[in-house]
């Protein structure tokens, strides 16, 4: 397995620095593994010189002139002894059925893997490179090219003979060829050329940048990114060339295509291979570093595989991995190669004694890396999102690892919260976690997250946690009892445990409340009610309503009202059918202040329900609630007035006594009390207005005539009820009356206002009468249409005769009723002015007078 290290990691860093760097380390983009099985045995005895990759298999050439066909796991499927010397290049067509091989001794073989027929030739010079047409197997011309000192194209003619065409020569050895569709790209000592096989034209020449590097030591790397984009890597230079169609309007003798360099940049190290990865590039670097000891001597370091993002004039490094391949200290730049599989993102790093496979990391690898970096939460999230795509991991196992990590860190609350999500419906795992939390003394942390729905743990688990809380946290125990359903645990066991604790602390409110709740779960409501009343707990009323405990509270009404009068009374009044009014009154007879509250609310709801207690309520109002006594006396029709008058007089309640006297008909005595005891002239005047009795007004004037303040009050208010002149005549001369002038002015203003109102009303009446009279006149002056459709209201025959030449008489009333004259009573039997018989019967009035035609 290849060891991957982040670039820039130095062995001299201290362990603390290493751990900090690991925390900030970015996740690798690729993962690596050695190609083993048959490859291991081959490379122990021989050395790899070249390799070609197909989606279905691999073809490996060695320094001893052998070619091995391998499956993707590295197992040998076929072996060919081609030459006693080094295999320089192997080429496959797209179908993977034909192979081209060239060797250092000048041998070139092109044949089918399923038939050995093909091209077999020995040249007198080394052939460095061979490339088959991508569609070699399907093409009738069977084209391929070879490169040594010159580039030659081979194809079969119509006579099935091989024809040779030299495409290029004279610029040194051809070191690399890549054929894509109709385009052939090759590299020689001068640069890179592209040839269009369809038009038989060379379309470009890209010169190499660093001519000082030996082409045989630092060979050119070529890679077709797609059918029109070529990537060239040479030395430390990268160029991306786009093949484009030329505008037909340009000069005709130019090739139909041209090349544009869309990106060019330099790299830090020497390039040994290139491969496409989407819009990015995978680059294999040959690395030389300066020794720390000598400071001037270079040594061969591990090769690097980088993923870069090309930019127009630079590149952005996405990831960088240093690869520990076997014998890397002995390898040169030319010894490395990079091949890729177009079917999937697989990259093969070839060196003489080692072959490493790099592939894009999948979701399982991403999760592995997160777990290795102890990023458990991110790993769990990634697994949940991609649970359909992961193969080597299980969401639950990752979650359990996360919980274990949190427990180790002491984050017990977070670990407990994650249990709910991770453990799900697996009750066995739940119980294991509960026992583990018990072992570390953290049962409280996991308690609020335990299953409590359809899926549940054994009751013993819940009881164990409740007992743990009961030892040290009464409030937490009470919270669990409220939140957990009562059937999660054995209720009697928990009740007994609570009672045992109450023996040592009998007044503990929290435990008593919890015990009441446990009794409620066990349907022992009477015991729960007793505790709630003892504690004066607010839930006592809810308990009574919910479980219909009214029969149990008949003897506890006083306790309920001592706790909360308003709620108790509302409950009793809302449930009169269950606890009668008489029963409540009987229970409250020794607590008159509570009895008053109950009867007062009863009276507010219905003035007649408690009528037999109205007499008793008089004394209760007088004792505990005098402000509501007078409203009660006004609204009650069942209150004995004599009894009420007696109580009010005993307690000297003047206002109430005045009301009762007036209600009993003794208005003069009531008025006398207002004037003599209350000394309130406004109230006296108001009382006189309510009674509207002339004698009362006379008494009021007589009482007030020698009291100037009273006279002022009368002058200001008497005008609309009594003639002010009567009062003014009785005022003694020389009596000084406060604000007399203002009072007289007010009387005159009130009088003027009355006159104006009368005149205004008169004008309105006259105008309305005249308008109605005119309307009636217009109505009676209108003509009345008489035709064949009208009938006599007496005989119901048509009003007009069939023979209109004859003389006929018709009587039409203003009410539009019509009669034949002969159908009406004779003139001798009716008054001189006739009226419609129908309307007269309905008392319609003068509108039915006669109108004769």
PDB file of N, CA, C and O in Angstrom, residues 760-826:
ATOM      1  N   UNK A 760     -89.127  75.234  17.600  1.00  0.00           N
ATOM      2  CA  UNK A 760     -88.550  74.351  16.591  1.00  0.00           C
ATOM      3  C   UNK A 760     -89.453  73.165  16.314  1.00  0.00           C
ATOM      4  O   UNK A 760     -89.666  72.788  15.150  1.00  0.00           O
ATOM      5  N   UNK A 761     -90.000  72.573  17.355  1.00  0.00           N
ATOM      6  CA  UNK A 761     -90.902  71.434  17.178  1.00  0.00           C
ATOM      7  C   UNK A 761     -92.153  71.837  16.415  1.00  0.00           C
ATOM      8  O   UNK A 761     -92.659  71.099  15.558  1.00  0.00           O
ATOM      9  N   UNK A 762     -92.662  73.072  16.739  1.00  0.00           N
ATOM     10  CA  UNK A 762     -93.864  73.543  16.056  1.00  0.00           C
ATOM     11  C   UNK A 762     -93.609  73.705  14.560  1.00  0.00           C
ATOM     12  O   UNK A 762     -94.427  73.311  13.719  1.00  0.00           O
ATOM     13  N   UNK A 763     -92.471  74.320  14.219  1.00  0.00           N
ATOM     14  CA  UNK A 763     -92.138  74.508  12.803  1.00  0.00           C
ATOM     15  C   UNK A 763     -92.033  73.164  12.083  1.00  0.00           C
ATOM     16  O   UNK A 763     -92.504  73.007  10.954  1.00  0.00           O
ATOM     17  N   UNK A 764     -91.437  72.185  12.740  1.00  0.00           N
ATOM     18  CA  UNK A 764     -91.293  70.872  12.118  1.00  0.00           C
ATOM     19  C   UNK A 764     -92.654  70.235  11.897  1.00  0.00           C
ATOM     20  O   UNK A 764     -92.941  69.674  10.827  1.00  0.00           O
ATOM     21  N   UNK A 765     -93.559  70.357  12.893  1.00  0.00           N
ATOM     22  CA  UNK A 765     -94.884  69.752  12.774  1.00  0.00           C
ATOM     23  C   UNK A 765     -95.687  70.397  11.645  1.00  0.00           C
ATOM     24  O   UNK A 765     -96.345  69.726  10.848  1.00  0.00           O
ATOM     25  N   UNK A 766     -95.607  71.757  11.594  1.00  0.00           N
ATOM     26  CA  UNK A 766     -96.355  72.469  10.550  1.00  0.00           C
ATOM     27  C   UNK A 766     -95.834  72.081   9.169  1.00  0.00           C
ATOM     28  O   UNK A 766     -96.598  71.819   8.225  1.00  0.00           O
ATOM     29  N   UNK A 767     -94.521  72.060   9.028  1.00  0.00           N
ATOM     30  CA  UNK A 767     -93.933  71.716   7.735  1.00  0.00           C
ATOM     31  C   UNK A 767     -94.298  70.290   7.333  1.00  0.00           C
ATOM     32  O   UNK A 767     -94.644  70.027   6.164  1.00  0.00           O
ATOM     33  N   UNK A 768     -94.248  69.357   8.280  1.00  0.00           N
ATOM     34  CA  UNK A 768     -94.588  67.970   7.968  1.00  0.00           C
ATOM     35  C   UNK A 768     -96.057  67.844   7.599  1.00  0.00           C
ATOM     36  O   UNK A 768     -96.435  67.113   6.659  1.00  0.00           O
ATOM     37  N   UNK A 769     -96.928  68.554   8.317  1.00  0.00           N
ATOM     38  CA  UNK A 769     -98.371  68.491   8.027  1.00  0.00           C
ATOM     39  C   UNK A 769     -98.662  69.026   6.629  1.00  0.00           C
ATOM     40  O   UNK A 769     -99.434  68.433   5.853  1.00  0.00           O
ATOM     41  N   UNK A 770     -98.035  70.169   6.286  1.00  0.00           N
ATOM     42  CA  UNK A 770     -98.254  70.755   4.959  1.00  0.00           C
ATOM     43  C   UNK A 770     -97.742  69.828   3.854  1.00  0.00           C
ATOM     44  O   UNK A 770     -98.401  69.642   2.825  1.00  0.00           O
ATOM     45  N   UNK A 771     -96.604  69.220   4.093  1.00  0.00           N
ATOM     46  CA  UNK A 771     -96.044  68.315   3.084  1.00  0.00           C
ATOM     47  C   UNK A 771     -96.945  67.103   2.872  1.00  0.00           C
ATOM     48  O   UNK A 771     -97.206  66.694   1.734  1.00  0.00           O
ATOM     49  N   UNK A 772     -97.463  66.558   3.958  1.00  0.00           N
ATOM     50  CA  UNK A 772     -98.340  65.404   3.839  1.00  0.00           C
ATOM     51  C   UNK A 772     -99.669  65.766   3.179  1.00  0.00           C
ATOM     52  O   UNK A 772    -100.230  64.976   2.400  1.00  0.00           O
ATOM     53  N   UNK A 773    -100.161  66.962   3.475  1.00  0.00           N
ATOM     54  CA  UNK A 773    -101.417  67.413   2.862  1.00  0.00           C
ATOM     55  C   UNK A 773    -101.265  67.556   1.350  1.00  0.00           C
ATOM     56  O   UNK A 773    -102.124  67.124   0.570  1.00  0.00           O
ATOM     57  N   UNK A 774    -100.143  68.171   0.947  1.00  0.00           N
ATOM     58  CA  UNK A 774     -99.886  68.320  -0.491  1.00  0.00           C
ATOM     59  C   UNK A 774     -99.751  66.957  -1.167  1.00  0.00           C
ATOM     60  O   UNK A 774    -100.224  66.743  -2.286  1.00  0.00           O
ATOM     61  N   UNK A 775     -99.087  66.041  -0.503  1.00  0.00           N
ATOM     62  CA  UNK A 775     -98.920  64.708  -1.058  1.00  0.00           C
ATOM     63  C   UNK A 775    -100.256  64.012  -1.237  1.00  0.00           C
ATOM     64  O   UNK A 775    -100.513  63.371  -2.272  1.00  0.00           O
ATOM     65  N   UNK A 776    -101.157  64.174  -0.224  1.00  0.00           N
ATOM     66  CA  UNK A 776    -102.479  63.546  -0.313  1.00  0.00           C
ATOM     67  C   UNK A 776    -103.292  64.167  -1.458  1.00  0.00           C
ATOM     68  O   UNK A 776    -103.988  63.481  -2.204  1.00  0.00           O
ATOM     69  N   UNK A 777    -103.162  65.512  -1.612  1.00  0.00           N
ATOM     70  CA  UNK A 777    -103.901  66.184  -2.688  1.00  0.00           C
ATOM     71  C   UNK A 777    -103.442  65.686  -4.057  1.00  0.00           C
ATOM     72  O   UNK A 777    -104.266  65.396  -4.934  1.00  0.00           O
ATOM     73  N   UNK A 778    -102.118  65.569  -4.228  1.00  0.00           N
ATOM     74  CA  UNK A 778    -101.601  65.089  -5.506  1.00  0.00           C
ATOM     75  C   UNK A 778    -102.060  63.662  -5.793  1.00  0.00           C
ATOM     76  O   UNK A 778    -102.414  63.318  -6.916  1.00  0.00           O
ATOM     77  N   UNK A 779    -102.104  62.873  -4.741  1.00  0.00           N
ATOM     78  CA  UNK A 779    -102.527  61.479  -4.922  1.00  0.00           C
ATOM     79  C   UNK A 779    -103.984  61.400  -5.353  1.00  0.00           C
ATOM     80  O   UNK A 779    -104.358  60.641  -6.261  1.00  0.00           O
ATOM     81  N   UNK A 780    -104.856  62.218  -4.712  1.00  0.00           N
ATOM     82  CA  UNK A 780    -106.280  62.139  -5.022  1.00  0.00           C
ATOM     83  C   UNK A 780    -106.630  62.795  -6.353  1.00  0.00           C
ATOM     84  O   UNK A 780    -107.692  62.529  -6.926  1.00  0.00           O
ATOM     85  N   UNK A 781    -105.734  63.666  -6.849  1.00  0.00           N
ATOM     86  CA  UNK A 781    -105.998  64.317  -8.136  1.00  0.00           C
ATOM     87  C   UNK A 781    -105.567  63.452  -9.322  1.00  0.00           C
ATOM     88  O   UNK A 781    -105.849  63.795 -10.479  1.00  0.00           O
ATOM     89  N   UNK A 782    -104.890  62.358  -9.088  1.00  0.00           N
ATOM     90  CA  UNK A 782    -104.458  61.525 -10.195  1.00  0.00           C
ATOM     91  C   UNK A 782    -105.639  60.796 -10.819  1.00  0.00           C
ATOM     92  O   UNK A 782    -106.594  60.437 -10.148  1.00  0.00           O
ATOM     93  N   UNK A 783    -105.563  60.571 -12.140  1.00  0.00           N
ATOM     94  CA  UNK A 783    -106.580  59.804 -12.829  1.00  0.00           C
ATOM     95  C   UNK A 783    -106.484  58.335 -12.521  1.00  0.00           C
ATOM     96  O   UNK A 783    -105.434  57.840 -12.122  1.00  0.00           O
ATOM     97  N   UNK A 784    -107.581  57.607 -12.699  1.00  0.00           N
ATOM     98  CA  UNK A 784    -107.639  56.175 -12.450  1.00  0.00           C
ATOM     99  C   UNK A 784    -107.977  55.478 -13.758  1.00  0.00           C
ATOM    100  O   UNK A 784    -108.995  55.792 -14.380  1.00  0.00           O
ATOM    101  N   UNK A 785    -107.148  54.575 -14.208  1.00  0.00           N
ATOM    102  CA  UNK A 785    -107.386  53.854 -15.466  1.00  0.00           C
ATOM    103  C   UNK A 785    -108.410  52.747 -15.233  1.00  0.00           C
ATOM    104  O   UNK A 785    -108.303  51.968 -14.298  1.00  0.00           O
ATOM    105  N   UNK A 786    -109.402  52.734 -16.097  1.00  0.00           N
ATOM    106  CA  UNK A 786    -110.433  51.701 -16.045  1.00  0.00           C
ATOM    107  C   UNK A 786    -110.443  51.000 -17.402  1.00  0.00           C
ATOM    108  O   UNK A 786    -110.653  51.653 -18.438  1.00  0.00           O
ATOM    109  N   UNK A 787    -110.171  49.701 -17.436  1.00  0.00           N
ATOM    110  CA  UNK A 787    -110.206  48.957 -18.701  1.00  0.00           C
ATOM    111  C   UNK A 787    -110.815  47.587 -18.483  1.00  0.00           C
ATOM    112  O   UNK A 787    -111.350  47.286 -17.403  1.00  0.00           O
ATOM    113  N   UNK A 788    -110.734  46.731 -19.504  1.00  0.00           N
ATOM    114  CA  UNK A 788    -111.420  45.436 -19.480  1.00  0.00           C
ATOM    115  C   UNK A 788    -110.864  44.503 -18.401  1.00  0.00           C
ATOM    116  O   UNK A 788    -111.534  43.558 -17.974  1.00  0.00           O
ATOM    117  N   UNK A 789    -109.624  44.753 -17.959  1.00  0.00           N
ATOM    118  CA  UNK A 789    -109.024  43.853 -16.960  1.00  0.00           C
ATOM    119  C   UNK A 789    -109.572  44.084 -15.568  1.00  0.00           C
ATOM    120  O   UNK A 789    -109.440  43.213 -14.706  1.00  0.00           O
ATOM    121  N   UNK A 790    -110.129  45.280 -15.287  1.00  0.00           N
ATOM    122  CA  UNK A 790    -110.674  45.567 -13.962  1.00  0.00           C
ATOM    123  C   UNK A 790    -111.990  44.838 -13.755  1.00  0.00           C
ATOM    124  O   UNK A 790    -112.737  44.568 -14.712  1.00  0.00           O
ATOM    125  N   UNK A 791    -112.278  44.515 -12.485  1.00  0.00           N
ATOM    126  CA  UNK A 791    -113.536  43.820 -12.167  1.00  0.00           C
ATOM    127  C   UNK A 791    -114.256  44.588 -11.086  1.00  0.00           C
ATOM    128  O   UNK A 791    -113.661  45.385 -10.352  1.00  0.00           O
ATOM    129  N   UNK A 792    -115.522  44.329 -10.980  1.00  0.00           N
ATOM    130  CA  UNK A 792    -116.335  44.913  -9.900  1.00  0.00           C
ATOM    131  C   UNK A 792    -116.028  44.151  -8.632  1.00  0.00           C
ATOM    132  O   UNK A 792    -116.050  42.911  -8.613  1.00  0.00           O
ATOM    133  N   UNK A 793    -115.764  44.895  -7.556  1.00  0.00           N
ATOM    134  CA  UNK A 793    -115.393  44.259  -6.291  1.00  0.00           C
ATOM    135  C   UNK A 793    -116.575  43.599  -5.618  1.00  0.00           C
ATOM    136  O   UNK A 793    -116.395  42.802  -4.689  1.00  0.00           O
ATOM    137  N   UNK A 794    -117.788  43.894  -6.114  1.00  0.00           N
ATOM    138  CA  UNK A 794    -118.991  43.291  -5.508  1.00  0.00           C
ATOM    139  C   UNK A 794    -119.380  42.022  -6.243  1.00  0.00           C
ATOM    140  O   UNK A 794    -119.495  40.948  -5.657  1.00  0.00           O
ATOM    141  N   UNK A 795    -119.590  42.122  -7.594  1.00  0.00           N
ATOM    142  CA  UNK A 795    -120.054  40.959  -8.364  1.00  0.00           C
ATOM    143  C   UNK A 795    -118.922  40.225  -9.056  1.00  0.00           C
ATOM    144  O   UNK A 795    -119.139  39.170  -9.643  1.00  0.00           O
ATOM    145  N   UNK A 796    -117.712  40.808  -9.061  1.00  0.00           N
ATOM    146  CA  UNK A 796    -116.524  40.203  -9.666  1.00  0.00           C
ATOM    147  C   UNK A 796    -116.642  39.999 -11.165  1.00  0.00           C
ATOM    148  O   UNK A 796    -115.896  39.219 -11.747  1.00  0.00           O
ATOM    149  N   UNK A 797    -117.631  40.730 -11.786  1.00  0.00           N
ATOM    150  CA  UNK A 797    -117.752  40.713 -13.252  1.00  0.00           C
ATOM    151  C   UNK A 797    -116.882  41.828 -13.818  1.00  0.00           C
ATOM    152  O   UNK A 797    -116.518  42.772 -13.096  1.00  0.00           O
ATOM    153  N   UNK A 798    -116.502  41.747 -15.112  1.00  0.00           N
ATOM    154  CA  UNK A 798    -115.723  42.843 -15.700  1.00  0.00           C
ATOM    155  C   UNK A 798    -116.414  44.182 -15.480  1.00  0.00           C
ATOM    156  O   UNK A 798    -117.642  44.287 -15.575  1.00  0.00           O
ATOM    157  N   UNK A 799    -115.616  45.167 -15.179  1.00  0.00           N
ATOM    158  CA  UNK A 799    -116.176  46.468 -14.822  1.00  0.00           C
ATOM    159  C   UNK A 799    -116.798  47.165 -16.027  1.00  0.00           C
ATOM    160  O   UNK A 799    -117.736  47.945 -15.900  1.00  0.00           O
ATOM    161  N   UNK A 800    -116.262  46.878 -17.237  1.00  0.00           N
ATOM    162  CA  UNK A 800    -116.805  47.476 -18.457  1.00  0.00           C
ATOM    163  C   UNK A 800    -117.699  46.460 -19.154  1.00  0.00           C
ATOM    164  O   UNK A 800    -117.381  45.278 -19.246  1.00  0.00           O
ATOM    165  N   UNK A 801    -118.852  46.912 -19.687  1.00  0.00           N
ATOM    166  CA  UNK A 801    -119.739  45.991 -20.406  1.00  0.00           C
ATOM    167  C   UNK A 801    -119.124  45.605 -21.752  1.00  0.00           C
ATOM    168  O   UNK A 801    -118.266  46.304 -22.288  1.00  0.00           O
ATOM    169  N   UNK A 802    -119.615  44.506 -22.295  1.00  0.00           N
ATOM    170  CA  UNK A 802    -119.109  44.083 -23.598  1.00  0.00           C
ATOM    171  C   UNK A 802    -119.569  45.023 -24.702  1.00  0.00           C
ATOM    172  O   UNK A 802    -118.847  45.249 -25.680  1.00  0.00           O
ATOM    173  N   UNK A 803    -120.763  45.602 -24.508  1.00  0.00           N
ATOM    174  CA  UNK A 803    -121.286  46.554 -25.501  1.00  0.00           C
ATOM    175  C   UNK A 803    -121.111  47.945 -24.918  1.00  0.00           C
ATOM    176  O   UNK A 803    -121.909  48.393 -24.088  1.00  0.00           O
ATOM    177  N   UNK A 804    -120.066  48.627 -25.338  1.00  0.00           N
ATOM    178  CA  UNK A 804    -119.774  49.951 -24.779  1.00  0.00           C
ATOM    179  C   UNK A 804    -120.704  51.030 -25.312  1.00  0.00           C
ATOM    180  O   UNK A 804    -120.672  52.168 -24.843  1.00  0.00           O
ATOM    181  N   UNK A 805    -121.570  50.673 -26.297  1.00  0.00           N
ATOM    182  CA  UNK A 805    -122.518  51.682 -26.833  1.00  0.00           C
ATOM    183  C   UNK A 805    -123.634  51.955 -25.840  1.00  0.00           C
ATOM    184  O   UNK A 805    -124.276  53.018 -25.864  1.00  0.00           O
ATOM    185  N   UNK A 806    -123.895  50.989 -24.975  1.00  0.00           N
ATOM    186  CA  UNK A 806    -124.947  51.167 -23.985  1.00  0.00           C
ATOM    187  C   UNK A 806    -124.457  52.079 -22.875  1.00  0.00           C
ATOM    188  O   UNK A 806    -123.266  52.150 -22.590  1.00  0.00           O
ATOM    189  N   UNK A 807    -125.424  52.733 -22.240  1.00  0.00           N
ATOM    190  CA  UNK A 807    -125.105  53.619 -21.112  1.00  0.00           C
ATOM    191  C   UNK A 807    -124.822  52.736 -19.887  1.00  0.00           C
ATOM    192  O   UNK A 807    -125.562  51.807 -19.617  1.00  0.00           O
ATOM    193  N   UNK A 808    -123.722  53.063 -19.176  1.00  0.00           N
ATOM    194  CA  UNK A 808    -123.396  52.307 -17.965  1.00  0.00           C
ATOM    195  C   UNK A 808    -122.788  53.272 -16.962  1.00  0.00           C
ATOM    196  O   UNK A 808    -122.249  54.323 -17.314  1.00  0.00           O
ATOM    197  N   UNK A 809    -122.893  52.909 -15.686  1.00  0.00           N
ATOM    198  CA  UNK A 809    -122.355  53.735 -14.596  1.00  0.00           C
ATOM    199  C   UNK A 809    -121.378  52.898 -13.756  1.00  0.00           C
ATOM    200  O   UNK A 809    -121.676  51.766 -13.386  1.00  0.00           O
ATOM    201  N   UNK A 810    -120.219  53.496 -13.498  1.00  0.00           N
ATOM    202  CA  UNK A 810    -119.177  52.838 -12.693  1.00  0.00           C
ATOM    203  C   UNK A 810    -118.773  53.782 -11.574  1.00  0.00           C
ATOM    204  O   UNK A 810    -118.602  54.989 -11.793  1.00  0.00           O
ATOM    205  N   UNK A 811    -118.632  53.231 -10.392  1.00  0.00           N
ATOM    206  CA  UNK A 811    -118.197  54.020  -9.234  1.00  0.00           C
ATOM    207  C   UNK A 811    -116.751  53.597  -8.894  1.00  0.00           C
ATOM    208  O   UNK A 811    -116.480  52.416  -8.662  1.00  0.00           O
ATOM    209  N   UNK A 812    -115.823  54.588  -8.873  1.00  0.00           N
ATOM    210  CA  UNK A 812    -114.408  54.330  -8.559  1.00  0.00           C
ATOM    211  C   UNK A 812    -114.035  55.143  -7.329  1.00  0.00           C
ATOM    212  O   UNK A 812    -114.234  56.359  -7.302  1.00  0.00           O
ATOM    213  N   UNK A 813    -113.533  54.492  -6.308  1.00  0.00           N
ATOM    214  CA  UNK A 813    -113.108  55.170  -5.090  1.00  0.00           C
ATOM    215  C   UNK A 813    -111.622  55.543  -5.197  1.00  0.00           C
ATOM    216  O   UNK A 813    -110.873  54.997  -6.011  1.00  0.00           O
ATOM    217  N   UNK A 814    -111.217  56.502  -4.354  1.00  0.00           N
ATOM    218  CA  UNK A 814    -109.802  56.907  -4.360  1.00  0.00           C
ATOM    219  C   UNK A 814    -108.861  55.774  -3.956  1.00  0.00           C
ATOM    220  O   UNK A 814    -107.672  55.814  -4.263  1.00  0.00           O
ATOM    221  N   UNK A 815    -109.397  54.770  -3.303  1.00  0.00           N
ATOM    222  CA  UNK A 815    -108.565  53.615  -2.932  1.00  0.00           C
ATOM    223  C   UNK A 815    -108.386  52.653  -4.095  1.00  0.00           C
ATOM    224  O   UNK A 815    -107.760  51.618  -3.926  1.00  0.00           O
ATOM    225  N   UNK A 816    -108.918  52.986  -5.264  1.00  0.00           N
ATOM    226  CA  UNK A 816    -108.821  52.227  -6.499  1.00  0.00           C
ATOM    227  C   UNK A 816    -109.724  51.002  -6.564  1.00  0.00           C
ATOM    228  O   UNK A 816    -109.618  50.192  -7.463  1.00  0.00           O
ATOM    229  N   UNK A 817    -110.614  50.828  -5.623  1.00  0.00           N
ATOM    230  CA  UNK A 817    -111.635  49.794  -5.733  1.00  0.00           C
ATOM    231  C   UNK A 817    -112.752  50.304  -6.649  1.00  0.00           C
ATOM    232  O   UNK A 817    -113.126  51.477  -6.592  1.00  0.00           O
ATOM    233  N   UNK A 818    -113.321  49.412  -7.487  1.00  0.00           N
ATOM    234  CA  UNK A 818    -114.329  49.804  -8.484  1.00  0.00           C
ATOM    235  C   UNK A 818    -115.573  48.940  -8.313  1.00  0.00           C
ATOM    236  O   UNK A 818    -115.479  47.746  -7.974  1.00  0.00           O
ATOM    237  N   UNK A 819    -116.710  49.558  -8.568  1.00  0.00           N
ATOM    238  CA  UNK A 819    -118.018  48.866  -8.445  1.00  0.00           C
ATOM    239  C   UNK A 819    -118.907  49.314  -9.594  1.00  0.00           C
ATOM    240  O   UNK A 819    -118.810  50.453 -10.084  1.00  0.00           O
ATOM    241  N   UNK A 820    -119.823  48.390 -10.022  1.00  0.00           N
ATOM    242  CA  UNK A 820    -120.961  48.835 -10.836  1.00  0.00           C
ATOM    243  C   UNK A 820    -121.895  49.627  -9.917  1.00  0.00           C
ATOM    244  O   UNK A 820    -122.073  49.243  -8.752  1.00  0.00           O
ATOM    245  N   UNK A 821    -122.447  50.692 -10.429  1.00  0.00           N
ATOM    246  CA  UNK A 821    -123.284  51.538  -9.564  1.00  0.00           C
ATOM    247  C   UNK A 821    -124.452  50.756  -8.995  1.00  0.00           C
ATOM    248  O   UNK A 821    -124.837  50.931  -7.838  1.00  0.00           O
ATOM    249  N   UNK A 822    -124.962  49.848  -9.851  1.00  0.00           N
ATOM    250  CA  UNK A 822    -126.114  49.075  -9.398  1.00  0.00           C
ATOM    251  C   UNK A 822    -125.734  48.036  -8.349  1.00  0.00           C
ATOM    252  O   UNK A 822    -126.609  47.496  -7.647  1.00  0.00           O
ATOM    253  N   UNK A 823    -124.393  47.745  -8.239  1.00  0.00           N
ATOM    254  CA  UNK A 823    -123.955  46.766  -7.231  1.00  0.00           C
ATOM    255  C   UNK A 823    -123.786  47.400  -5.861  1.00  0.00           C
ATOM    256  O   UNK A 823    -123.615  46.680  -4.874  1.00  0.00           O
ATOM    257  N   UNK A 824    -123.798  48.742  -5.781  1.00  0.00           N
ATOM    258  CA  UNK A 824    -123.704  49.426  -4.499  1.00  0.00           C
ATOM    259  C   UNK A 824    -125.081  49.557  -3.874  1.00  0.00           C
ATOM    260  O   UNK A 824    -126.092  49.519  -4.568  1.00  0.00           O
ATOM    261  N   UNK A 825    -125.133  49.749  -2.572  1.00  0.00           N
ATOM    262  CA  UNK A 825    -126.451  49.956  -1.919  1.00  0.00           C
ATOM    263  C   UNK A 825    -127.132  51.186  -2.528  1.00  0.00           C
ATOM    264  O   UNK A 825    -126.483  52.123  -2.995  1.00  0.00           O
ATOM    265  N   UNK A 826    -128.470  51.206  -2.488  1.00  0.00           N
ATOM    266  CA  UNK A 826    -129.229  52.315  -3.084  1.00  0.00           C
ATOM    267  C   UNK A 826    -129.021  53.581  -2.280  1.00  0.00           C
ATOM    268  O   UNK A 826    -128.742  53.525  -1.075  1.00  0.00           O
TER     269      UNK A 826
END
